[in-house]
Coordinates of C-alpha atoms in Angstrom, one line a residue:
Chain A
X1 CA -24.4 -3.5 -31.2
X2 CA -22.7 -6.0 -33.5
X3 CA -25.4 -8.6 -33.1
X4 CA -26.7 -8.0 -36.6
X5 CA -23.4 -8.6 -38.3
X6 CA -22.8 -11.8 -36.3
X7 CA -26.3 -13.0 -36.9
X8 CA -25.7 -12.4 -40.6
X9 CA -22.5 -14.4 -40.5
X10 CA -24.3 -17.3 -38.7
X11 CA -27.0 -17.2 -41.3
X12 CA -24.6 -17.1 -44.3
X13 CA -22.8 -20.1 -42.9
X14 CA -26.0 -22.0 -42.3
X15 CA -27.4 -21.3 -45.8
X16 CA -24.2 -22.4 -47.4
X17 CA -24.3 -25.6 -45.3
X18 CA -28.0 -26.3 -46.3
X19 CA -27.2 -25.9 -50.0
X20 CA -24.7 -28.8 -49.6
X21 CA -26.7 -30.8 -47.1
X22 CA -30.5 -30.0 -47.5
X23 CA -32.5 -30.6 -44.3
X24 CA -35.1 -33.5 -44.5
X25 CA -37.8 -31.2 -43.2
X26 CA -38.4 -27.6 -42.2
X27 CA -36.0 -26.2 -39.6
X28 CA -37.7 -25.5 -36.3
X29 CA -34.7 -24.4 -34.4
X30 CA -31.0 -23.5 -34.8
X31 CA -28.8 -24.2 -31.9
X32 CA -26.0 -21.8 -31.1
X33 CA -23.2 -21.8 -28.5
X34 CA -22.2 -18.3 -27.3
X35 CA -19.1 -18.0 -25.2
X36 CA -19.8 -16.0 -22.0
X37 CA -16.8 -13.7 -22.6
X38 CA -18.4 -12.1 -25.6
X39 CA -20.0 -8.8 -25.0
X40 CA -23.0 -9.8 -27.0
X41 CA -26.7 -9.5 -26.2
X42 CA -28.5 -12.8 -26.7
X43 CA -31.8 -11.1 -26.9
X44 CA -30.6 -8.7 -29.7
X45 CA -29.0 -11.7 -31.5
X46 CA -32.3 -13.6 -31.5
X47 CA -34.2 -10.5 -32.7
X48 CA -31.6 -10.0 -35.5
X49 CA -32.1 -13.6 -36.4
X50 CA -35.8 -13.3 -36.7
X51 CA -35.5 -10.3 -39.0
X52 CA -32.6 -11.5 -41.1
X53 CA -34.0 -15.0 -41.8
X54 CA -37.2 -13.6 -43.3
X55 CA -37.6 -14.8 -46.9
X56 CA -34.9 -17.6 -46.4
X57 CA -35.4 -21.3 -45.9
X58 CA -34.9 -20.9 -42.2
X59 CA -37.5 -18.2 -41.8
X60 CA -39.4 -18.7 -38.6
X61 CA -36.8 -20.8 -37.0
X62 CA -36.0 -20.3 -33.3
X63 CA -32.4 -19.3 -32.4
X64 CA -31.7 -21.4 -29.3
X65 CA -28.6 -19.9 -27.6
X66 CA -26.6 -21.9 -25.1
X67 CA -24.2 -19.8 -23.0
X68 CA -20.8 -21.5 -22.7
X69 CA -18.8 -20.7 -19.5
X70 CA -15.3 -19.5 -19.8
X71 CA -12.4 -21.9 -19.3
X72 CA -8.8 -21.0 -18.7
X73 CA -5.4 -22.7 -18.7
X74 CA -2.7 -21.5 -16.4
X75 CA 0.9 -21.7 -17.9
X76 CA 2.2 -21.3 -14.3
X77 CA 0.6 -24.2 -12.4
X78 CA -1.1 -26.1 -15.2
X79 CA -4.7 -25.5 -14.1
X80 CA -7.3 -26.1 -16.7
X81 CA -10.9 -25.4 -15.9
X82 CA -13.6 -22.9 -15.0
X83 CA -12.8 -19.4 -14.0
X84 CA -13.5 -17.5 -10.8
X85 CA -16.4 -15.1 -10.8
X86 CA -16.7 -11.7 -9.3
X87 CA -20.2 -10.8 -8.1
X88 CA -20.8 -7.4 -6.6
X89 CA -23.8 -6.0 -4.9
X90 CA -26.2 -4.6 -7.4
X91 CA -24.8 -6.5 -10.4
X92 CA -27.3 -8.7 -12.2
X93 CA -24.7 -11.1 -13.3
X94 CA -21.2 -12.3 -12.1
X95 CA -18.2 -11.4 -14.2
X96 CA -15.6 -13.9 -15.1
X97 CA -12.1 -13.0 -13.8
X98 CA -9.4 -14.3 -16.1
X99 CA -6.7 -15.0 -13.5
X100 CA -5.9 -18.6 -12.5
X101 CA -8.4 -19.6 -9.7
X102 CA -5.8 -21.9 -8.2
X103 CA -2.5 -20.0 -8.1
X104 CA -3.7 -16.5 -9.0
X105 CA -1.3 -16.5 -12.0
X106 CA -2.1 -15.0 -15.4
X107 CA -4.3 -17.4 -17.3
X108 CA -5.0 -18.0 -21.0
X109 CA -8.6 -18.3 -22.3
X110 CA -9.3 -21.6 -23.9
X111 CA -13.1 -21.4 -24.1
X112 CA -15.7 -18.7 -23.9
X113 CA -15.0 -16.5 -26.9
X114 CA -16.8 -18.5 -29.6
X115 CA -20.1 -18.1 -31.4
X116 CA -21.0 -21.1 -33.4
X117 CA -23.9 -23.1 -34.8
X118 CA -23.9 -26.6 -33.2
X119 CA -27.1 -28.2 -34.4
X120 CA -30.5 -28.0 -36.0
X121 CA -33.9 -29.2 -34.9
X122 CA -35.8 -30.4 -38.0
X123 CA -39.5 -31.0 -38.0
X124 CA -40.1 -34.6 -39.1
X125 CA -43.3 -33.7 -40.9
X126 CA -43.0 -34.1 -44.7
X127 CA -42.8 -30.7 -46.2
X128 CA -45.9 -29.7 -48.2
X129 CA -45.7 -30.4 -51.9
X130 CA -45.6 -27.4 -54.2
X131 CA -49.1 -26.3 -55.1
X132 CA -50.8 -28.0 -52.2
X133 CA -52.3 -25.8 -49.6
X134 CA -51.0 -26.5 -46.1
Chain B
X1 CA -34.6 -34.8 -34.6
X2 CA -31.3 -33.1 -33.8
X3 CA -28.4 -33.0 -36.2
X4 CA -24.9 -32.1 -35.1
X5 CA -23.2 -29.7 -37.4
X6 CA -19.5 -29.5 -37.8
X7 CA -19.2 -25.9 -38.8
X8 CA -19.8 -22.5 -37.6
X9 CA -17.6 -20.4 -35.3
X10 CA -18.3 -17.0 -36.9
X11 CA -15.7 -15.2 -34.7
X12 CA -13.0 -17.7 -35.7
X13 CA -12.6 -15.8 -39.0
X14 CA -11.9 -12.6 -36.9
X15 CA -9.2 -14.4 -34.9
X16 CA -7.6 -15.7 -38.1
X17 CA -7.5 -12.2 -39.6
X18 CA -6.1 -10.8 -36.4
X19 CA -3.4 -13.5 -36.4
X20 CA -2.5 -12.4 -40.0
X21 CA -2.2 -8.8 -38.9
X22 CA -0.1 -9.9 -35.9
X23 CA 2.3 -11.8 -38.2
X24 CA 2.6 -8.9 -40.6
X25 CA 3.4 -6.5 -37.8
X26 CA 5.8 -8.9 -36.2
X27 CA 7.6 -9.5 -39.5
X28 CA 8.1 -5.8 -39.9
X29 CA 9.2 -5.4 -36.3
X30 CA 6.3 -3.1 -35.5
X31 CA 4.9 -3.0 -32.0
X32 CA 1.2 -2.2 -32.2
X33 CA -1.2 -1.2 -29.5
X34 CA -5.0 -1.3 -29.7
X35 CA -6.2 1.8 -27.9
X36 CA -9.8 1.4 -26.8
X37 CA -11.8 3.5 -24.5
X38 CA -14.7 5.7 -23.7
X39 CA -15.9 8.5 -26.0
X40 CA -14.0 11.7 -25.1
X41 CA -11.7 10.0 -22.6
X42 CA -8.6 11.5 -24.2
X43 CA -7.4 8.6 -26.4
X44 CA -6.1 10.8 -29.2
X45 CA -4.1 13.3 -27.0
X46 CA -2.7 10.4 -24.9
X47 CA -1.5 8.7 -28.1
X48 CA 0.1 12.0 -29.2
X49 CA 1.8 12.4 -25.9
X50 CA 3.1 8.8 -26.0
X51 CA 4.3 9.4 -29.5
X52 CA 6.2 12.5 -28.5
X53 CA 8.2 10.6 -25.9
X54 CA 8.8 7.7 -28.1
X55 CA 10.1 10.0 -30.9
X56 CA 12.4 11.6 -28.4
X57 CA 13.9 8.1 -27.9
X58 CA 14.5 7.9 -31.6
X59 CA 11.5 5.7 -32.5
X60 CA 9.2 6.3 -35.4
X61 CA 5.5 6.2 -34.4
X62 CA 2.4 5.9 -36.6
X63 CA -1.3 6.2 -35.7
X64 CA -4.5 4.9 -37.2
X65 CA -7.6 6.8 -36.2
X66 CA -10.8 4.7 -36.1
X67 CA -14.0 6.5 -36.0
X68 CA -17.6 6.1 -37.1
X69 CA -17.3 9.2 -39.2
X70 CA -15.0 12.1 -39.9
X71 CA -11.2 12.6 -39.9
X72 CA -10.8 14.9 -36.9
X73 CA -8.5 12.5 -35.0
X74 CA -6.5 11.8 -38.2
X75 CA -6.0 15.6 -38.6
X76 CA -4.8 15.8 -35.1
X77 CA -2.3 13.0 -35.6
X78 CA -1.1 14.6 -38.8
X79 CA -0.7 18.0 -37.1
X80 CA 1.4 16.3 -34.5
X81 CA 3.7 15.1 -37.2
X82 CA 2.7 11.4 -37.2
X83 CA 2.3 9.2 -40.3
X84 CA -1.4 8.6 -40.0
X85 CA -4.5 7.1 -41.6
X86 CA -8.2 7.3 -40.8
X87 CA -10.7 4.4 -40.9
X88 CA -14.4 5.3 -40.9
X89 CA -16.5 2.4 -39.9
X90 CA -19.7 4.0 -41.1
X91 CA -22.1 2.2 -38.8
X92 CA -19.9 -0.2 -36.9
X93 CA -19.2 0.5 -33.3
X94 CA -15.7 -1.1 -33.3
X95 CA -12.7 -1.7 -35.5
X96 CA -12.2 -5.2 -36.7
X97 CA -9.2 -7.2 -38.0
X98 CA -10.4 -7.1 -41.5
X99 CA -10.6 -3.3 -41.7
X100 CA -7.3 -3.0 -39.9
X101 CA -5.7 -5.5 -42.3
X102 CA -6.7 -3.3 -45.3
X103 CA -5.3 -0.2 -43.5
X104 CA -2.0 -2.0 -42.8
X105 CA -1.7 -2.7 -46.6
X106 CA -2.1 1.0 -47.4
X107 CA -0.3 2.5 -44.4
X108 CA 3.3 3.9 -45.0
X109 CA 4.7 1.3 -42.6
X110 CA 8.3 1.8 -43.7
X111 CA 10.5 2.5 -40.7
X112 CA 7.6 2.6 -38.2
X113 CA 8.6 1.1 -34.9
X114 CA 5.4 1.7 -32.9
X115 CA 1.8 1.9 -34.3
X116 CA -1.1 3.1 -32.2
X117 CA -4.5 2.0 -33.5
X118 CA -7.2 4.1 -31.9
X119 CA -10.4 2.2 -31.8
X120 CA -14.0 3.7 -32.0
X121 CA -14.9 5.3 -28.7
X122 CA -17.0 2.5 -27.0
X123 CA -16.5 0.3 -23.9
X124 CA -18.6 -2.5 -25.2
X125 CA -18.0 -3.9 -28.7
X126 CA -14.2 -3.5 -29.3
X127 CA -13.7 -6.2 -26.6
X128 CA -15.0 -8.9 -28.9
X129 CA -12.8 -8.0 -31.9
X130 CA -9.0 -8.6 -31.6
X131 CA -7.0 -6.6 -34.1
X132 CA -3.8 -8.5 -34.0
X133 CA -1.9 -6.0 -31.9
X134 CA 0.6 -7.1 -29.3
X135 CA -0.9 -4.9 -26.6
X136 CA -4.3 -3.5 -25.6
X137 CA -5.0 -0.4 -23.7
X138 CA -8.3 1.0 -22.3
X139 CA -8.5 4.7 -21.6
X140 CA -11.2 6.2 -19.3
X141 CA -11.2 9.5 -17.6
X142 CA -12.5 10.8 -14.3
X143 CA -15.0 13.0 -16.1
X144 CA -17.1 10.0 -17.0
X145 CA -17.7 9.2 -13.3
X146 CA -16.2 6.9 -10.7
X147 CA -18.5 4.0 -11.8
X148 CA -17.1 3.5 -15.4
X149 CA -15.3 0.3 -14.6
X150 CA -18.2 -1.2 -12.7
X151 CA -20.5 -0.4 -15.6
X152 CA -18.4 -2.1 -18.2
X153 CA -16.8 -5.0 -16.3
X154 CA -16.0 -7.3 -19.3
X155 CA -13.7 -5.1 -21.2
X156 CA -11.7 -4.3 -18.0
X157 CA -11.5 -8.0 -17.0
X158 CA -10.0 -8.7 -20.4
X159 CA -7.5 -5.8 -20.8
X160 CA -4.2 -5.7 -19.0
X161 CA -3.4 -2.0 -19.1
X162 CA -5.8 0.9 -18.3
X163 CA -5.2 4.6 -18.3
X164 CA -7.3 6.7 -15.9
X165 CA -7.0 10.0 -17.7
X166 CA -7.8 13.7 -16.9
X167 CA -6.8 13.2 -13.2
X168 CA -6.1 17.0 -13.1
X169 CA -9.9 17.3 -13.2
X170 CA -10.6 14.7 -10.5
X171 CA -11.2 17.1 -7.7
X172 CA -13.3 19.5 -9.8
X173 CA -15.7 16.7 -10.8
X174 CA -15.6 15.0 -7.4
X175 CA -14.2 11.7 -8.5
X176 CA -11.6 9.6 -6.6
X177 CA -9.4 8.0 -9.3
X178 CA -8.4 5.3 -6.8
X179 CA -11.9 4.0 -6.7
X180 CA -11.7 3.3 -10.5
X181 CA -8.3 1.7 -9.9
X182 CA -9.6 -0.5 -7.1
X183 CA -12.6 -1.6 -9.2
X184 CA -10.2 -2.5 -12.0
X185 CA -7.9 -4.5 -9.7
X186 CA -10.8 -6.6 -8.5
X187 CA -11.7 -7.5 -12.0
X188 CA -8.2 -8.0 -13.3
X189 CA -5.6 -8.8 -10.5
X190 CA -2.8 -8.7 -13.1
X191 CA -3.8 -5.5 -14.8
X192 CA -1.9 -2.3 -14.5
X193 CA -3.8 1.0 -14.0
X194 CA -1.9 4.2 -14.6
X195 CA -3.2 7.7 -13.7
X196 CA -2.6 10.2 -16.5
X197 CA -3.2 13.8 -17.4
X198 CA -2.5 13.9 -21.1
X199 CA -2.6 17.7 -21.2
X200 CA 0.4 18.1 -18.9
X201 CA 1.9 14.7 -19.8
X202 CA 1.8 13.4 -16.3
X203 CA 1.8 9.6 -16.1
X204 CA 2.6 9.2 -19.8
X205 CA 6.1 7.7 -19.1
X206 CA 4.6 5.3 -16.7
X207 CA 1.9 4.3 -19.2
X208 CA 4.6 3.5 -21.8
X209 CA 6.4 1.4 -19.3
X210 CA 3.1 -0.5 -18.5
X211 CA 2.7 -1.2 -22.2
X212 CA 6.3 -2.4 -22.4
X213 CA 7.3 0.4 -24.8

């Protein structure tokens, strides 16, 4: 339910970036990393993006979301790496368990909670000049 | 063509604001708990019961009531004699560190030892927004059914203390609280689940111990 506010934050960051560093063509896609620990609907995020970008320089751009797996560090045994997953019958996805997969100790999350723009795909075609019909 | 951008974690700002709240609370020696949970699970009464016990130990307890609208919970905290404040989120389904930061500026924090921050009733969104509290608690009750943990696995996998409330009604609604506890233990082997009945006060002392209070 907070996809719109986060899409808005992504958009504001991107527009500020583009004011400083204009893209050399029209932006076809915006690439985003979404940590898997977030309770965030990728579909709703993409829909929010479609609506919120209307009338901006990135209108019509595709929001391409890459899901980033969780990674933990164990202060007990020094483990650093992926988490163990719990999959139960009838679940459509497996849930990351935040205990250390090696020693079972309490682990700290080092990756999997971020939502960030990591890149843009820019159409190489020269943008149409003002007054010239496309 | 593919550019690499060096900016952009939109949740980082939330973590920075939460860190600021954490430092402010720590500087003032206030131990704060983010109380999340299902709608109608008994968060408000459970906070009042915990506050009664902490007050009996000579501690001063405050409460912030987060709701989409209204001041009902705030009025209950006030009637229970707690310094309190209400936050209305309007449309948001969760509290965030920014709103809580403003509340902490306005709250009469003087002398407060423990501060309960009651989040908006919701088992989805609050999980993504740290408030800067030292502890987190999720409250559910048997009246929501014995599948509540399985239906919201992420918030339980990430929270170390859970209260299973209204256990006095377990038999009436035909729910085995141990099933909720077992589901939780699978998702969070380090977590502590406490069975409570806020009305009678059963389990409240144990819950305070689980929270380290």
